Coordinates of C-alpha atoms and ligand atoms in Angstrom, one line a residue:
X281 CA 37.3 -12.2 -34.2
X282 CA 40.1 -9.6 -34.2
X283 CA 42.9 -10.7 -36.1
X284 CA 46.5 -8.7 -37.3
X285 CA 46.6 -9.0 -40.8
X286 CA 49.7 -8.6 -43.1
X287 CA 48.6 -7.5 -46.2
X288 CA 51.6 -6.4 -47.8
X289 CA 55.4 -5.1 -47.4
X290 CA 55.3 -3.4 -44.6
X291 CA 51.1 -3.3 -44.4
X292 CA 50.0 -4.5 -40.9
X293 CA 46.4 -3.6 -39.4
X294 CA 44.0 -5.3 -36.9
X295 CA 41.0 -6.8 -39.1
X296 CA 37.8 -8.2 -38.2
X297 CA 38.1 -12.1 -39.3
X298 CA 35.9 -14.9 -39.3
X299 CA 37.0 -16.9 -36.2
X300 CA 38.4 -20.3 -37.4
X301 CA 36.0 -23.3 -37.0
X302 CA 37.8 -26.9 -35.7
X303 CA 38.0 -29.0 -38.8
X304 CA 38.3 -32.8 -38.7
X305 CA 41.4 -33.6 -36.5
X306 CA 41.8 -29.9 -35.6
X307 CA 41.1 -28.2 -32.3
X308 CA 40.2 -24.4 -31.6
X309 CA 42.6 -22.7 -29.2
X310 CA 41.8 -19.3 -27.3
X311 CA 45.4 -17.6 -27.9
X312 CA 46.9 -15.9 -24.3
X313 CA 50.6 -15.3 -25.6
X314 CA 52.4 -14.9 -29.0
X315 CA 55.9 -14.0 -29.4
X316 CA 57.5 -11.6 -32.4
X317 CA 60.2 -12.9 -34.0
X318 CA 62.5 -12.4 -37.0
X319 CA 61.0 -14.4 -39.4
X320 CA 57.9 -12.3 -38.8
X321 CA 60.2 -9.1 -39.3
X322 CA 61.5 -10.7 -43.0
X323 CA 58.1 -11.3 -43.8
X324 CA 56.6 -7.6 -43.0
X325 CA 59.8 -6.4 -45.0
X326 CA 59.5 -8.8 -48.1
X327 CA 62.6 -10.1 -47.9
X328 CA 61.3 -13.9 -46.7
X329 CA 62.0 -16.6 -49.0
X330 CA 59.2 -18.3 -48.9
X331 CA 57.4 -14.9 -50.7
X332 CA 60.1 -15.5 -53.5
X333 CA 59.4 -19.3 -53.8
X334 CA 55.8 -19.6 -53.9
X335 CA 55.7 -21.3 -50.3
X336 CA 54.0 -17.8 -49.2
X337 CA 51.8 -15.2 -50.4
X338 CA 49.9 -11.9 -48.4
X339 CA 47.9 -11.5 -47.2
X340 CA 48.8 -13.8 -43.8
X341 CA 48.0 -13.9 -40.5
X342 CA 51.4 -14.1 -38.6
X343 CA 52.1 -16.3 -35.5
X344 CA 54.0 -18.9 -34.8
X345 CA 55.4 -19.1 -31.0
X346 CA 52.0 -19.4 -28.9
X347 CA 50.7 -20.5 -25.8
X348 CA 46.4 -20.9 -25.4
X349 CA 43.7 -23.0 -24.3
X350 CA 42.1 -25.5 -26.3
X351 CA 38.5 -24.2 -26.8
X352 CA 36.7 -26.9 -29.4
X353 CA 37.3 -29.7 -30.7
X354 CA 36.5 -31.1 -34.2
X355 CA 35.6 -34.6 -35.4
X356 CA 38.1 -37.8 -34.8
X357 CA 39.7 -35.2 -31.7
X358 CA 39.4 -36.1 -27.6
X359 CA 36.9 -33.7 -26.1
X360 CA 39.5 -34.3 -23.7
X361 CA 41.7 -31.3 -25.1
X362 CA 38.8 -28.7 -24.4
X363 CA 40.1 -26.6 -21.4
X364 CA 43.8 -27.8 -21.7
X365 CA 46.8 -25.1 -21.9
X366 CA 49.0 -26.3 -24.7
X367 CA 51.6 -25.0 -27.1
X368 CA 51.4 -26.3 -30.9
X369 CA 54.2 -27.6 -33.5
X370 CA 54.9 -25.0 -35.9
X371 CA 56.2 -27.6 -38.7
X372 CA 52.7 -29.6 -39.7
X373 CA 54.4 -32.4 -42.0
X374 CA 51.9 -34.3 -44.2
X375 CA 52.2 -37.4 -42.4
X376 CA 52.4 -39.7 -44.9
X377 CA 55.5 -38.9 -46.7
X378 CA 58.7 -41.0 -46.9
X379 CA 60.2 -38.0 -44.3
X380 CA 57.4 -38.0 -42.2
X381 CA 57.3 -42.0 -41.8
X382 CA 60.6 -41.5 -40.8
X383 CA 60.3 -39.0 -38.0
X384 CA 60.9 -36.1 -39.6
X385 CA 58.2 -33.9 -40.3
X386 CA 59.7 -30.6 -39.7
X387 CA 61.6 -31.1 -43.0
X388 CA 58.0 -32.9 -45.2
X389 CA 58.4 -31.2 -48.6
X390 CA 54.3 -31.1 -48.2
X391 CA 54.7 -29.3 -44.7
X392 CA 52.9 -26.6 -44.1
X393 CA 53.8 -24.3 -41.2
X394 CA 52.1 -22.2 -39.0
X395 CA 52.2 -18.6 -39.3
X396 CA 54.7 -18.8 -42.3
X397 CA 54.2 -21.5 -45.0
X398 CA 51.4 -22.7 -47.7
X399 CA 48.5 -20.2 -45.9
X400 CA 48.4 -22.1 -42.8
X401 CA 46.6 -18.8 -40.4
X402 CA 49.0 -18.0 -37.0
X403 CA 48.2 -17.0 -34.0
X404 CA 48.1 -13.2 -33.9
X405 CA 44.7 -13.4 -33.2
X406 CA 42.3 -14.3 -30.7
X407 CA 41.8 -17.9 -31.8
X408 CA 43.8 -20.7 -34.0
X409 CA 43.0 -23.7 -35.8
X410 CA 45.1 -26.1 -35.5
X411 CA 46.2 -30.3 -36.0
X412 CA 45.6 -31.8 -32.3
X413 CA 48.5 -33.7 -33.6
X414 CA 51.0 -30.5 -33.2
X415 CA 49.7 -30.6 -29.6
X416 CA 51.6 -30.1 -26.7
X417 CA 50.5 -29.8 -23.0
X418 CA 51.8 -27.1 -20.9
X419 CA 52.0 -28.3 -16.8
X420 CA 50.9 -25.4 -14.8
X421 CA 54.3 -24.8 -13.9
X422 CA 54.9 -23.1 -17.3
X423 CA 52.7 -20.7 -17.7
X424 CA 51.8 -18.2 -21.1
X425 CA 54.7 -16.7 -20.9
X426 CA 57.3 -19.7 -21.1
X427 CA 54.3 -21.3 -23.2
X428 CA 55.0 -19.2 -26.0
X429 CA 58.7 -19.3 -25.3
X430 CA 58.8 -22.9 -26.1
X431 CA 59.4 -22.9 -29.7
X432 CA 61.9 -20.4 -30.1
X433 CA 63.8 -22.7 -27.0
X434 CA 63.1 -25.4 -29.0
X435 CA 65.6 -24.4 -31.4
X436 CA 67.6 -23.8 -29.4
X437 CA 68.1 -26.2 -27.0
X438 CA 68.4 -28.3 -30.4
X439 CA 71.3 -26.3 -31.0
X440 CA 72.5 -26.7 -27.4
X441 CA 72.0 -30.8 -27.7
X442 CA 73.9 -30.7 -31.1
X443 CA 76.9 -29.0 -29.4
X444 CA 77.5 -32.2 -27.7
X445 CA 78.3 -30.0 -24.4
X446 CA 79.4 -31.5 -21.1
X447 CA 80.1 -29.8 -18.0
X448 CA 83.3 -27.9 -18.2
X449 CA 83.1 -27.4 -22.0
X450 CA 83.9 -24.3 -23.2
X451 CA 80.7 -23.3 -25.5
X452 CA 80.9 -19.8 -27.9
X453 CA 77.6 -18.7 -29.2
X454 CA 77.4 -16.0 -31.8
X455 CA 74.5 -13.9 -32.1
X456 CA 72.8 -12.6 -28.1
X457 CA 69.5 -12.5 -29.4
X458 CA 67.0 -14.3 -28.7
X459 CA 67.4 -17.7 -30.1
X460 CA 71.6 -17.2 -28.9
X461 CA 70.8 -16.4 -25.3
X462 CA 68.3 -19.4 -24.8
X463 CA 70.9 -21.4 -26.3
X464 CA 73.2 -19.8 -23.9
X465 CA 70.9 -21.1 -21.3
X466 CA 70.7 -24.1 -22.1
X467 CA 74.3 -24.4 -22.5
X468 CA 74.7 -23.3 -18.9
X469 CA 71.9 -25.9 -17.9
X470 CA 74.4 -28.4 -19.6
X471 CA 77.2 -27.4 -17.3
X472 CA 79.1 -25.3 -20.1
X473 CA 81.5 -22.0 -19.9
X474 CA 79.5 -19.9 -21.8
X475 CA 80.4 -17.1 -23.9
X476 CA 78.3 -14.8 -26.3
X477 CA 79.8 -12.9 -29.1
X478 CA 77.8 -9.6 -30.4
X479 CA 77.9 -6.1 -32.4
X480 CA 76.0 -4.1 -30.3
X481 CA 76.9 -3.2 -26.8
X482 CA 73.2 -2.9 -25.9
X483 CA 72.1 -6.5 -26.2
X484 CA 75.8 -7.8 -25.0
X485 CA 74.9 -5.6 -21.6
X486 CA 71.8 -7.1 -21.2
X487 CA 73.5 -10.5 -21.7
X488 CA 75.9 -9.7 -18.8
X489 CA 72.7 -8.2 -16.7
X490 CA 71.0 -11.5 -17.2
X491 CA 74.3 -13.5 -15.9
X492 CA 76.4 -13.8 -18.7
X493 CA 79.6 -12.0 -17.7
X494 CA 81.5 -13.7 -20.8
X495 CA 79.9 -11.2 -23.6
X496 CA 82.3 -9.9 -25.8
X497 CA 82.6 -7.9 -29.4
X498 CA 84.6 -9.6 -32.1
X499 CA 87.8 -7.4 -30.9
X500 CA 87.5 -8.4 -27.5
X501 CA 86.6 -12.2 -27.9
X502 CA 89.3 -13.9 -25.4
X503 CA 91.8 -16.3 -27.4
X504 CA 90.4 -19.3 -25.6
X505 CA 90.1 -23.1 -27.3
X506 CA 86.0 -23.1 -27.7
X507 CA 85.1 -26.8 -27.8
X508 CA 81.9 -25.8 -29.7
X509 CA 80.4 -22.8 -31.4
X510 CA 77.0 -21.9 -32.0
X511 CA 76.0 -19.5 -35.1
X512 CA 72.7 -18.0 -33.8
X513 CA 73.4 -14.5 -36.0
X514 CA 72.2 -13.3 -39.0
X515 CA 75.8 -12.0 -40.5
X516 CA 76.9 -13.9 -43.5
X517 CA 80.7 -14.4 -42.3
X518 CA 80.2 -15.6 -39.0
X519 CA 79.5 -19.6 -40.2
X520 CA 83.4 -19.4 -41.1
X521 CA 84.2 -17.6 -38.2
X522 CA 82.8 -20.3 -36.1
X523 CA 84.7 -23.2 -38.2
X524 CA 88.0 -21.4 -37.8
X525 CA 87.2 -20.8 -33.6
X526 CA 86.6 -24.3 -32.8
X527 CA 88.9 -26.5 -31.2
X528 CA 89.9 -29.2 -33.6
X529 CA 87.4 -32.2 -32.8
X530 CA 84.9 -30.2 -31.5
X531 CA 81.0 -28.8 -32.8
X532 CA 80.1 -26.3 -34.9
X533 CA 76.7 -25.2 -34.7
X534 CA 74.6 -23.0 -37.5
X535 CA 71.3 -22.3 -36.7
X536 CA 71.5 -18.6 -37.7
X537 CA 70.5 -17.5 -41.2
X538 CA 72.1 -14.8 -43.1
X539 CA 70.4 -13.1 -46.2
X540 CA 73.3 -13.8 -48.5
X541 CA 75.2 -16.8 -48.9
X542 CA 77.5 -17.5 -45.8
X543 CA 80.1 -20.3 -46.9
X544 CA 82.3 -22.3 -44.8
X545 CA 85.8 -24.0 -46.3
X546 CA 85.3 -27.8 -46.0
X547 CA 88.8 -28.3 -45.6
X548 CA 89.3 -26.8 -42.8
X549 CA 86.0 -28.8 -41.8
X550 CA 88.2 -32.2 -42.7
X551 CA 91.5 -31.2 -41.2
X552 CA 90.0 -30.0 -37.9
X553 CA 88.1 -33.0 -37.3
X554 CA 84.9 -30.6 -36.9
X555 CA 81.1 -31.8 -36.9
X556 CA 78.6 -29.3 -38.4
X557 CA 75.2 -29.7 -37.7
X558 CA 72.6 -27.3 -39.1
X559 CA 69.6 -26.9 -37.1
X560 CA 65.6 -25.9 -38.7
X561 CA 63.1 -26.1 -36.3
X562 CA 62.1 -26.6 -32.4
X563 CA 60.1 -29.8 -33.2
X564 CA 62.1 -32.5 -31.8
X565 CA 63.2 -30.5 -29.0
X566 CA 59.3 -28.8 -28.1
X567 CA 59.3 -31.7 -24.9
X568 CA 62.2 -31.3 -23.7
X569 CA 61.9 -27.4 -23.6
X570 CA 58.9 -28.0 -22.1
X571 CA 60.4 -29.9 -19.2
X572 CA 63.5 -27.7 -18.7
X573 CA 60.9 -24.1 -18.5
X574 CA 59.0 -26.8 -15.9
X575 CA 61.9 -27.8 -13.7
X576 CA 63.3 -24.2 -13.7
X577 CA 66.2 -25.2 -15.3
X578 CA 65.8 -23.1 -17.9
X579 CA 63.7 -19.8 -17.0
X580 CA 63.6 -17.1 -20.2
X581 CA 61.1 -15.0 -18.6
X582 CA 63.8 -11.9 -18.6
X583 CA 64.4 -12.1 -22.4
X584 CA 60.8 -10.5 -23.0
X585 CA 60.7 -6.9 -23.0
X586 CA 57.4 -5.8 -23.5
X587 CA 53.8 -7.3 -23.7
X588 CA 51.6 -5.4 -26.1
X589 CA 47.8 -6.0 -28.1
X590 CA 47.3 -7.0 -31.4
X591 CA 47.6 -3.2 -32.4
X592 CA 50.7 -2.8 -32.1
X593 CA 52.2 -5.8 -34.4
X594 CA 52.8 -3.3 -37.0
X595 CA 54.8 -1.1 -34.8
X596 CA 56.4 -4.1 -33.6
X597 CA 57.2 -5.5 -36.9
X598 CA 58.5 -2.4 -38.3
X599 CA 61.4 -2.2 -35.0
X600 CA 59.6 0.9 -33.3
X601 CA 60.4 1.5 -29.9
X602 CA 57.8 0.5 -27.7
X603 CA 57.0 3.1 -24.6
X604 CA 57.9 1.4 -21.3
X605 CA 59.8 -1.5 -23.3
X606 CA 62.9 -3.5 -20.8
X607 CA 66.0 -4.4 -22.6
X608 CA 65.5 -7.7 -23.7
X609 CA 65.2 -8.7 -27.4
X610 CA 61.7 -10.6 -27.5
X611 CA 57.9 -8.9 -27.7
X612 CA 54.8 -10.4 -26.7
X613 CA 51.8 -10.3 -28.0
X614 CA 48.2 -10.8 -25.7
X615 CA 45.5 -10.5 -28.0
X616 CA 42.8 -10.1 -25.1
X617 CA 44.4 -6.9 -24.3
Ligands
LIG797 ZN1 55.7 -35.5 -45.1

């Protein structure tokens, strides 16, 4: 099968693979969607952690927001699964670990993850291999698309739960890319003011074309009392910023990692009477996504710009402009084309 290969730092071609076979517990899924995202990008640079660490090593096959249909089965699985549309669990906890036993298996020291962590294959390729346990059913009402929009919205409507928002709350979320305007989404679902701080006046336009009117640079952010702010960026001083912009007893947010350290004054933390909550991984969140994308409370169709083949992850990764592209910040990836 054809698969896109990182081999190295910036090394990225289409290779001929031997397609994956369904192990015990594992099912076979025909890939229709995968979506690009910025852990991908630190990977093709080098800069990913996990390449320092040990956790990772190239060559990999990227991939881990997907949408397919289950296409075998291996032994101890339902034949049941062959011919469903599902969406799978990055975070593949070991099960049996003192984390795991207690729900948490996105944060299993043994995890492996797919797409990123301890060799685990992704999905930029026709087919995947993966635990039937990391299964989850798409209705027909969500279809490839939102299917391989679920994980990045699970994050994020993780971030938007931990903001504690009700309706009439005033929510901030720094960062409009794409993990900050699902979050925005989903803080609009919840009945919050929503407002987005960004850099670049291209993605805060196509914030306001997509409905959010309140997008603003740092020097035009309105002086308003945010009851919670959201830290979906990547710029090391922006977790303080978000401690010193919330209203005293109210949420801060930080989902957003920064390549340097980004560090926050606990005192202030203390004498504003602030929750923090740090959010890793969609998870505990991949059902309810699931539901909002279903209902239509929650439709991030307009965030992806473009839908290329497998040959063009390299161009992808490396931030080329892609002919015909819209404005929004997410690629998609068919590997049938
Ligand atoms: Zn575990």
């Amino acid at each position: 099968m054809r698969a896109s290969v990182l081999s190295g730092p910036g090394v990225c071609s289409v290779q001929d693979v031997p397609a994956p076979a369904a192990a015990g517990g594992e099912v076979v899924v025909d890939v229709e969607r995968v979506g690009v995202c910025g852990t991908d990008v630190e990977f093709f640079t080098g800069e990913m952690a996990y390449l320092h660490d040990g956790h990772a090593h190239f060559p990999m096959q990227l991939g881990h927001e997907w949408a397919g249909t289950v296409s075998a089965v291996g032994d101890g699985v339902d034949p049941g699964w062959i011919g469903r549309r599902v969406m799978g669990d990055t975070m593949l906890g070991d099960g049996t670990c003192r984390r795991c036993l207690r729900g948490h298996q996105h944060v299993c020291e043994y995890r492996t993850e797919v797409g990123i962590r301890g060799g685990r294959p992704g999905a930029l390729a026709e087919q995947l291999a993966v635990p039937a346990t990391s299964l989850h059913e798409l209705p027909d009402s969500v279809d490839a698309v939102l299917g391989a929009l679920v994980e990045p919205g699970g994050n994020s409507w993780r971030a938007a739960q931990a903001a504690d928002l009700r309706p009439g709350d005033r929510a901030l979320i720094l960062g409009p890319g794409t993990i900050g305007l699902l979050t925005a989404m989903f803080a609009q679902a919840a009945g919050a003011e929503v407002h987005l701080m960004g850099r670049s006046e291209s993605s805060l336009a196509f914030a306001r074309s997509i409905g959010f009117t309140n997008a603003w640079t740092e020097d035009e952010l309105p002086d308003l009392p945010y009851d919670a702010v959201i830290d979906a960026s990547n710029a090391a001083p922006l977790p303080a910023k978000a401690l010193h912009l919330v209203e005293p007893a109210g949420r801060v947010v930080y989902i957003g990692l920064a390549g340097s350290p980004s560090e926050i004054d606990t005192r202030r933390l203390a004498l504003k009477d602030v929750t923090a909550v740090g959010i890793l991984s969609a998870s505990p969140g991949l059902d309810a996504t699931i539901a909002a994308y279903a209902s239509g409370a929650v439709d991030p169709r307009p965030l992806v710009a473009a839908t290329v083949g497998l040959d063009q992850v390299g161009a992808v990764l490396a931030g080329k402009p892609l002919p015909g592209a819209g404005p929004g910040p997410k690629i998609h990836i068919d590997p049938r084309l």
